Coordinates of C-alpha atoms in Angstrom, one line a residue:
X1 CA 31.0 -1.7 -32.1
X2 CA 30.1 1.5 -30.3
X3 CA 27.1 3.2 -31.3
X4 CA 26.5 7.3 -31.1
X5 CA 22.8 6.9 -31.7
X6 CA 20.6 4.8 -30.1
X7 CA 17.9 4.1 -33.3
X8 CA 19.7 0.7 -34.6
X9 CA 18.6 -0.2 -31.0
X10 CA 15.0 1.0 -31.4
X11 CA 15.3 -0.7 -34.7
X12 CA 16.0 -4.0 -33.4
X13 CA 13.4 -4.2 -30.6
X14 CA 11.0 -3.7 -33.3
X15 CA 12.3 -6.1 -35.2
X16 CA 12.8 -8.5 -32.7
X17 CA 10.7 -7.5 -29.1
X18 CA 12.2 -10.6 -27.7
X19 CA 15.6 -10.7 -28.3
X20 CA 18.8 -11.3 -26.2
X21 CA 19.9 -8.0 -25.0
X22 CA 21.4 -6.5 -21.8
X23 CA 21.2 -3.2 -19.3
X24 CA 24.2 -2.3 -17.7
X25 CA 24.4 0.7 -15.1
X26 CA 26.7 2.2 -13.0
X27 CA 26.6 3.8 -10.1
X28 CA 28.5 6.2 -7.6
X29 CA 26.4 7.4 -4.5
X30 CA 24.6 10.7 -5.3
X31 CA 25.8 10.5 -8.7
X32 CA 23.4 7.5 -9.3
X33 CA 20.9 10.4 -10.0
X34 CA 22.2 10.9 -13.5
X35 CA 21.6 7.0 -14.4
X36 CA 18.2 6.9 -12.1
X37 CA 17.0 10.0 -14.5
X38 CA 18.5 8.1 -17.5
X39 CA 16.2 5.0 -16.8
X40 CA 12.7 7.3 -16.1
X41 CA 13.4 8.8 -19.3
X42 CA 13.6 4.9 -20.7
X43 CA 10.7 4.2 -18.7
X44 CA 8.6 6.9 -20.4
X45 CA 10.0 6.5 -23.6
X46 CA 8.6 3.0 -22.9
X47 CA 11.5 0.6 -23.3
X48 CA 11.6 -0.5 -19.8
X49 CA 10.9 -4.2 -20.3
X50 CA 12.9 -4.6 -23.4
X51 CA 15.8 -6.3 -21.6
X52 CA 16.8 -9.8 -20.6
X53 CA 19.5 -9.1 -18.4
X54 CA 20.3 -6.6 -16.1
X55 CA 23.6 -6.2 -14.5
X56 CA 24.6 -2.9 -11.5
X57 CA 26.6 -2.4 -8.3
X58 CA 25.7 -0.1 -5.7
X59 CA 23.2 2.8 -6.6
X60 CA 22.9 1.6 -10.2
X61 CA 21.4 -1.7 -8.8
X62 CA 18.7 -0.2 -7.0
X63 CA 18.2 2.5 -9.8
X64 CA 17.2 -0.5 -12.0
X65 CA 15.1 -1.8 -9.3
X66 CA 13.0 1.2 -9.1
X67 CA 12.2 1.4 -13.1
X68 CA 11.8 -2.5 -13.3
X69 CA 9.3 -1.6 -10.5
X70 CA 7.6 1.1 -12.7
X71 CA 8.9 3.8 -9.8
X72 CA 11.4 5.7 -11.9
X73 CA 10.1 8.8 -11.2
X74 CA 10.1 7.9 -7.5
X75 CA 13.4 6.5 -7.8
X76 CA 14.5 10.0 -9.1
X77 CA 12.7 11.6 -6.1
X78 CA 14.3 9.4 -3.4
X79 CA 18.1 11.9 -4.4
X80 CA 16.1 14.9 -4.3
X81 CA 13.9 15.2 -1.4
X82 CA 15.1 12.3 0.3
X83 CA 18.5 11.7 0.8
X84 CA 19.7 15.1 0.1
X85 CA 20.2 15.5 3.7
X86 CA 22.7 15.3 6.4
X87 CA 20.5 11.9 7.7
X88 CA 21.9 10.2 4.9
X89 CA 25.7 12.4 4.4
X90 CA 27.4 14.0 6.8
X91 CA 30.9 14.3 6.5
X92 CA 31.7 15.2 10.1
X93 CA 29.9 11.5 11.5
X94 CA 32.9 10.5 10.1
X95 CA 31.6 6.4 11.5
X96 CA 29.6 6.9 8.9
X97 CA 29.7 9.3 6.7
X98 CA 27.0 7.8 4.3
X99 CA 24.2 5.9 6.3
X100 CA 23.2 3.8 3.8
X101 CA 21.2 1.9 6.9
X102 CA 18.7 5.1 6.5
X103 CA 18.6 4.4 2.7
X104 CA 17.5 1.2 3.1
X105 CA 15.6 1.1 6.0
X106 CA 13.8 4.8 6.6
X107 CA 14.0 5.3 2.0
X108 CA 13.9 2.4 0.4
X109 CA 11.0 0.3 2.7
X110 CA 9.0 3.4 4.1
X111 CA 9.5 7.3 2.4
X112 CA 9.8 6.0 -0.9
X113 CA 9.0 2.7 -0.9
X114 CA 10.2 -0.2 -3.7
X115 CA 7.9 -2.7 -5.1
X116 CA 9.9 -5.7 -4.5
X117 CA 6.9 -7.6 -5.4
X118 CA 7.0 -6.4 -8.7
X119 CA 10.7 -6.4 -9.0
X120 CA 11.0 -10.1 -8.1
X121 CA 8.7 -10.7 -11.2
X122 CA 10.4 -8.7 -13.8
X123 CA 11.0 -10.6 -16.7
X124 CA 14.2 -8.7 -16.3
X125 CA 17.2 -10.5 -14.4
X126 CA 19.4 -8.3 -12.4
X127 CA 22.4 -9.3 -11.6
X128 CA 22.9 -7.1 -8.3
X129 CA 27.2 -7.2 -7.4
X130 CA 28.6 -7.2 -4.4
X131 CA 32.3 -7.9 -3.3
X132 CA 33.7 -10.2 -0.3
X133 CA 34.9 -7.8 2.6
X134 CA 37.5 -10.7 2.9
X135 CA 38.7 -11.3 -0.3
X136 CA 38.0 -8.6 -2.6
X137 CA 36.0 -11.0 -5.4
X138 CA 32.6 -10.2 -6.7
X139 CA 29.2 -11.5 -5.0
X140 CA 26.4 -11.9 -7.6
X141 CA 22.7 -12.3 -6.5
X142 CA 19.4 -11.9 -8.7
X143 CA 16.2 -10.2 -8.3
X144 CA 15.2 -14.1 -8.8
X145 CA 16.4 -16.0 -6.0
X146 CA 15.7 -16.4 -2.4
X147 CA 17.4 -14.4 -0.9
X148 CA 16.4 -10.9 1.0
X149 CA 17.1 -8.2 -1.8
X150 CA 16.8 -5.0 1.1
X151 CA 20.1 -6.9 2.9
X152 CA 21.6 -6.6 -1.0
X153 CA 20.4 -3.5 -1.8
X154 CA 22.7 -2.5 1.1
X155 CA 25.4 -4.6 1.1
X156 CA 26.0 -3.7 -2.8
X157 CA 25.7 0.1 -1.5
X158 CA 27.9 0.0 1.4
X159 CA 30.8 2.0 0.2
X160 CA 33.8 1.3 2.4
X161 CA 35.3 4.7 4.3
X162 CA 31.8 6.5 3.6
X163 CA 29.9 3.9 5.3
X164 CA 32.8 1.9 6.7
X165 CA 31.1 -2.1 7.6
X166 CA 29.8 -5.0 5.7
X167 CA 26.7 -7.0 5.2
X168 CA 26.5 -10.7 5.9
X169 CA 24.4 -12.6 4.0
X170 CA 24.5 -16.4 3.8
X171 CA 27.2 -16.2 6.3
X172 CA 29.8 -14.0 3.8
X173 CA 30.8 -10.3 4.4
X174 CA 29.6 -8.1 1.9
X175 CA 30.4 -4.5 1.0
X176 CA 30.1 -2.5 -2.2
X177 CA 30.0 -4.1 -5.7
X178 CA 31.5 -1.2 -7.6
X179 CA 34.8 -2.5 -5.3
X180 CA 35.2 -5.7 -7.6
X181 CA 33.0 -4.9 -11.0
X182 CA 32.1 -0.9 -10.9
X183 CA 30.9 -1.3 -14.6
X184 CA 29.8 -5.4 -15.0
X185 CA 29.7 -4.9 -19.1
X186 CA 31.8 -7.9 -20.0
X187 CA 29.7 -9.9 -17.7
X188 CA 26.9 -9.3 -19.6
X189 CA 28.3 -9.3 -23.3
X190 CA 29.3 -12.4 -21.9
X191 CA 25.7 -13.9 -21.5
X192 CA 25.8 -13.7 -25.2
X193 CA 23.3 -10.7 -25.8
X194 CA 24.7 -9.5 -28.9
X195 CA 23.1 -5.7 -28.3
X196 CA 24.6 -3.8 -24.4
X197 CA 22.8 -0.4 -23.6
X198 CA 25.1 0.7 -21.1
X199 CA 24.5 4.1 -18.9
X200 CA 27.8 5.3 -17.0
X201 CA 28.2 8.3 -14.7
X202 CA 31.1 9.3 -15.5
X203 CA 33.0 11.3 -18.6
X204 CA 33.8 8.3 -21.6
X205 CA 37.5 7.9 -21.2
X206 CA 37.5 7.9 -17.4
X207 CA 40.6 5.6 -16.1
X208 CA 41.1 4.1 -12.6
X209 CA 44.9 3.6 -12.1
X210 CA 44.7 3.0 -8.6
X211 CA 45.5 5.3 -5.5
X212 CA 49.1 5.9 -4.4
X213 CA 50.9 8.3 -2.5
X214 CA 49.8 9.8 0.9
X215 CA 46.0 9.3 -0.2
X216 CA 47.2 5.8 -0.6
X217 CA 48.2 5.9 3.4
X218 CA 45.0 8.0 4.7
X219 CA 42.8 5.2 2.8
X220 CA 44.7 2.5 4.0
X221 CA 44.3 3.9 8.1
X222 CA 40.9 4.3 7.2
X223 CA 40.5 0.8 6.2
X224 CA 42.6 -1.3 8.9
X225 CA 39.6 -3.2 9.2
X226 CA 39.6 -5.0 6.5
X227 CA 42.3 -8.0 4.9
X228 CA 44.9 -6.9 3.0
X229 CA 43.3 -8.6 -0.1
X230 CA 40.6 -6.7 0.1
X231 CA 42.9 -3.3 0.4
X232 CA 44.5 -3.9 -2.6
X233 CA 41.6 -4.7 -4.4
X234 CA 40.2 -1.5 -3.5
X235 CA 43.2 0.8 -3.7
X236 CA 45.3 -0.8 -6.3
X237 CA 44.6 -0.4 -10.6
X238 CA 41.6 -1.5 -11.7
X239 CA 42.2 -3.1 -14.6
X240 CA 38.6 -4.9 -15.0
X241 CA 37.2 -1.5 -14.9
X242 CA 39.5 0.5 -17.7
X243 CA 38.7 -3.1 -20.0
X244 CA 35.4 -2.0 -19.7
X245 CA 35.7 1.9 -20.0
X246 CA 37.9 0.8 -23.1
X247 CA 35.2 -0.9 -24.5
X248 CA 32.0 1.9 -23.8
X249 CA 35.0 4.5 -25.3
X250 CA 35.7 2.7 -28.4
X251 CA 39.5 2.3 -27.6
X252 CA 38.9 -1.8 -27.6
X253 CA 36.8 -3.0 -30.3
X254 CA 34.0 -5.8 -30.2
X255 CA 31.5 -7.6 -32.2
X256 CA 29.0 -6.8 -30.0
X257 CA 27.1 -3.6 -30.5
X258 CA 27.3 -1.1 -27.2
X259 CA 24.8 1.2 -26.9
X260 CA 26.4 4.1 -24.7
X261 CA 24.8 6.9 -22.5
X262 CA 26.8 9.5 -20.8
X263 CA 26.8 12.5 -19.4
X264 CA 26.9 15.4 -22.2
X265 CA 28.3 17.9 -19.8
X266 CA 30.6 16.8 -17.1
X267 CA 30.6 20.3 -15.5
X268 CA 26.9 19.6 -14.6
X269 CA 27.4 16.3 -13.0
X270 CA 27.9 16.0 -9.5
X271 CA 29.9 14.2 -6.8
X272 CA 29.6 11.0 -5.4
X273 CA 28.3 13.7 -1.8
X274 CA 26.2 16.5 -3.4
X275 CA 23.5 17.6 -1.5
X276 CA 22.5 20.5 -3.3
X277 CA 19.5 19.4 -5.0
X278 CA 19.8 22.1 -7.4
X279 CA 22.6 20.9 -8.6
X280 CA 21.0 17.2 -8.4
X281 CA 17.9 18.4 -9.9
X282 CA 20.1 20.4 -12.9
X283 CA 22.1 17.0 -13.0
X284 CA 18.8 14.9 -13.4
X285 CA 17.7 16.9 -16.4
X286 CA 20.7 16.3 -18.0
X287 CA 20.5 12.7 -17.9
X288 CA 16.4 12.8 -19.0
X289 CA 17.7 14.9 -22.2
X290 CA 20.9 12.9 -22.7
X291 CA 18.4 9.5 -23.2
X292 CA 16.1 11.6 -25.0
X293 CA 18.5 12.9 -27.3
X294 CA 20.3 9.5 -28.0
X295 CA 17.0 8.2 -28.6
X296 CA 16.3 11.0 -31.2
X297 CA 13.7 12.4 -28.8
X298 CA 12.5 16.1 -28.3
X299 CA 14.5 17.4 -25.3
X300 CA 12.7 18.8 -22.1
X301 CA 13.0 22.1 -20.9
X302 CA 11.7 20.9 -17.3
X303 CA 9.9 18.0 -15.1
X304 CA 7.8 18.9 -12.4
X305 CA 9.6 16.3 -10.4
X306 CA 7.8 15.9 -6.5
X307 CA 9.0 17.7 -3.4
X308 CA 7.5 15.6 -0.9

């Protein structure tokens, strides 16, 4: 069951602070800032810690890094000020058009630095995808093991074409996680957490049917590198995907109870390579109000997000 409000959710963490339930966000490059100002509006609405499971790909796993940290506001600041730049895209250094090696390494670990102490012991497990540059099948790693979670921070973000090479961790190539799970929300209704607050970046209804024609030809030149499993995993219909855009939309029914935040207005959100951050900044408040407003909240007429 789909709900439009979020106050049976409220409800039930009142009732029942401890109970099985699970976060699941997507992601999208620069359009990650409508989920990262999603979960600061969680965090201050101070429902941060009320989930079991986490489960993300690609900017929406390092979103929910940075509020499981207590850094959503930072989190919010690092599209701003920070990688609103031509250092991080730049369509004509076409090798690599999104340097997600800046994100990590010059963002993530220096400008606006991520508590990995503290997200390492979140009560919270995130499941963090990535997908085999090989085989096309999805990589899953928690907050919780040993493993180093900057290398899968960037390995789950490491869009092929944009940024165009893999990861390797434990010996196995690793790209982007939205490749072979873009929205993990079966995963995590099957965990058995009877109550799924999911936050999506894109309008309900949204399909992917796969890519054909020329722009099927231009993306597979672009991607000779990789196996032909992996090229058809990325180019052809994603049928995992429209399950689970079925499901948030209401088209597919379920006993489980989804808890869906979108975007209100999908003339405000912006692309997966907006710089603007007027436009990021305008897309940010939507998604604070959008939580606010699902969560019967009074809407905000402005944050005094930082510049720095």
């Amino acid at each position: 069951m789909v709900h439009s409000i979020g106050k049976p959710l409220l409800d039930e963490l009142n009732r029942n602070p401890g109970g099985a339930r699970a976060l699941v966000v997507q992601g999208g490059a620069m359009r990650g800032i409508y989920s990262m100002a999603v979960l600061y509006a969680l965090q201050e609405i101070g429902i941060r810690n009320s989930f079991q499971n986490a489960f993300a790909s690609s900017a929406g796993a390092l979103n929910i890094a940075y509020m499981l940290a207590g850094q959503a506001r930072a989190g919010v600041e690092v599209y701003l000020n920070h990688i609103s730049n031509r250092k991080f895209i730049d369509p004509l250094r076409f090798w690599k058009i999104a340097d997600i090696d800046f994100l990590i390494d010059s963002v993530v670990s220096g400008s606006k630095e991520l508590n990995l102490d503290l997200v390492k012991k979140s009560e919270t497990d995130l499941h963090i995808y990535c997908t085999n540059a090989i085989s096309g099948s999805q990589v899953v790693f928690s907050n919780h093991e040993d493993v180093d979670l900057l290398d899968v921070f960037r390995a789950s973000a490491g869009m092929p074409v944009l940024y165009n090479r893999w990861t390797a961790i434990r010996d196995e190539p690793l790209v982007d996680g939205g490749v072979s799970n873009n929205i993990p929300l079966i995963d995590a209704m099957n965990t058995g957490c009877r109550d799924v607050l999911a936050i999506v970046t894109k309008p309900l209804g949204d399909r992917h049917d796969g890519i054909y024609g020329i722009k099927r030809i231009l993306y597979g030149m672009l991607m000779g590198k990789y196996p032909p499993a992996f090229r058809r995993r990325f180019l052809d219909r994603d049928e995992l995907y429209n399950r689970s855009s079925a499901l948030l939309d209401g088209s597919l029914e379920t006993d489980e109870n989804i808890f869906v935040i979108h975007p209100s207005d999908p003339g405000r959100l912006v692309s997966r390579a907006t710089t603007s951050r007027k436009k990021l900044l305008d897309c940010a408040m939507m998604g604070v109000n959008d939580c606010r407003r699902y969560f019967g909240k009074l809407e905000l007429e402005n944050i005094p997000f930082g510049t720095d």
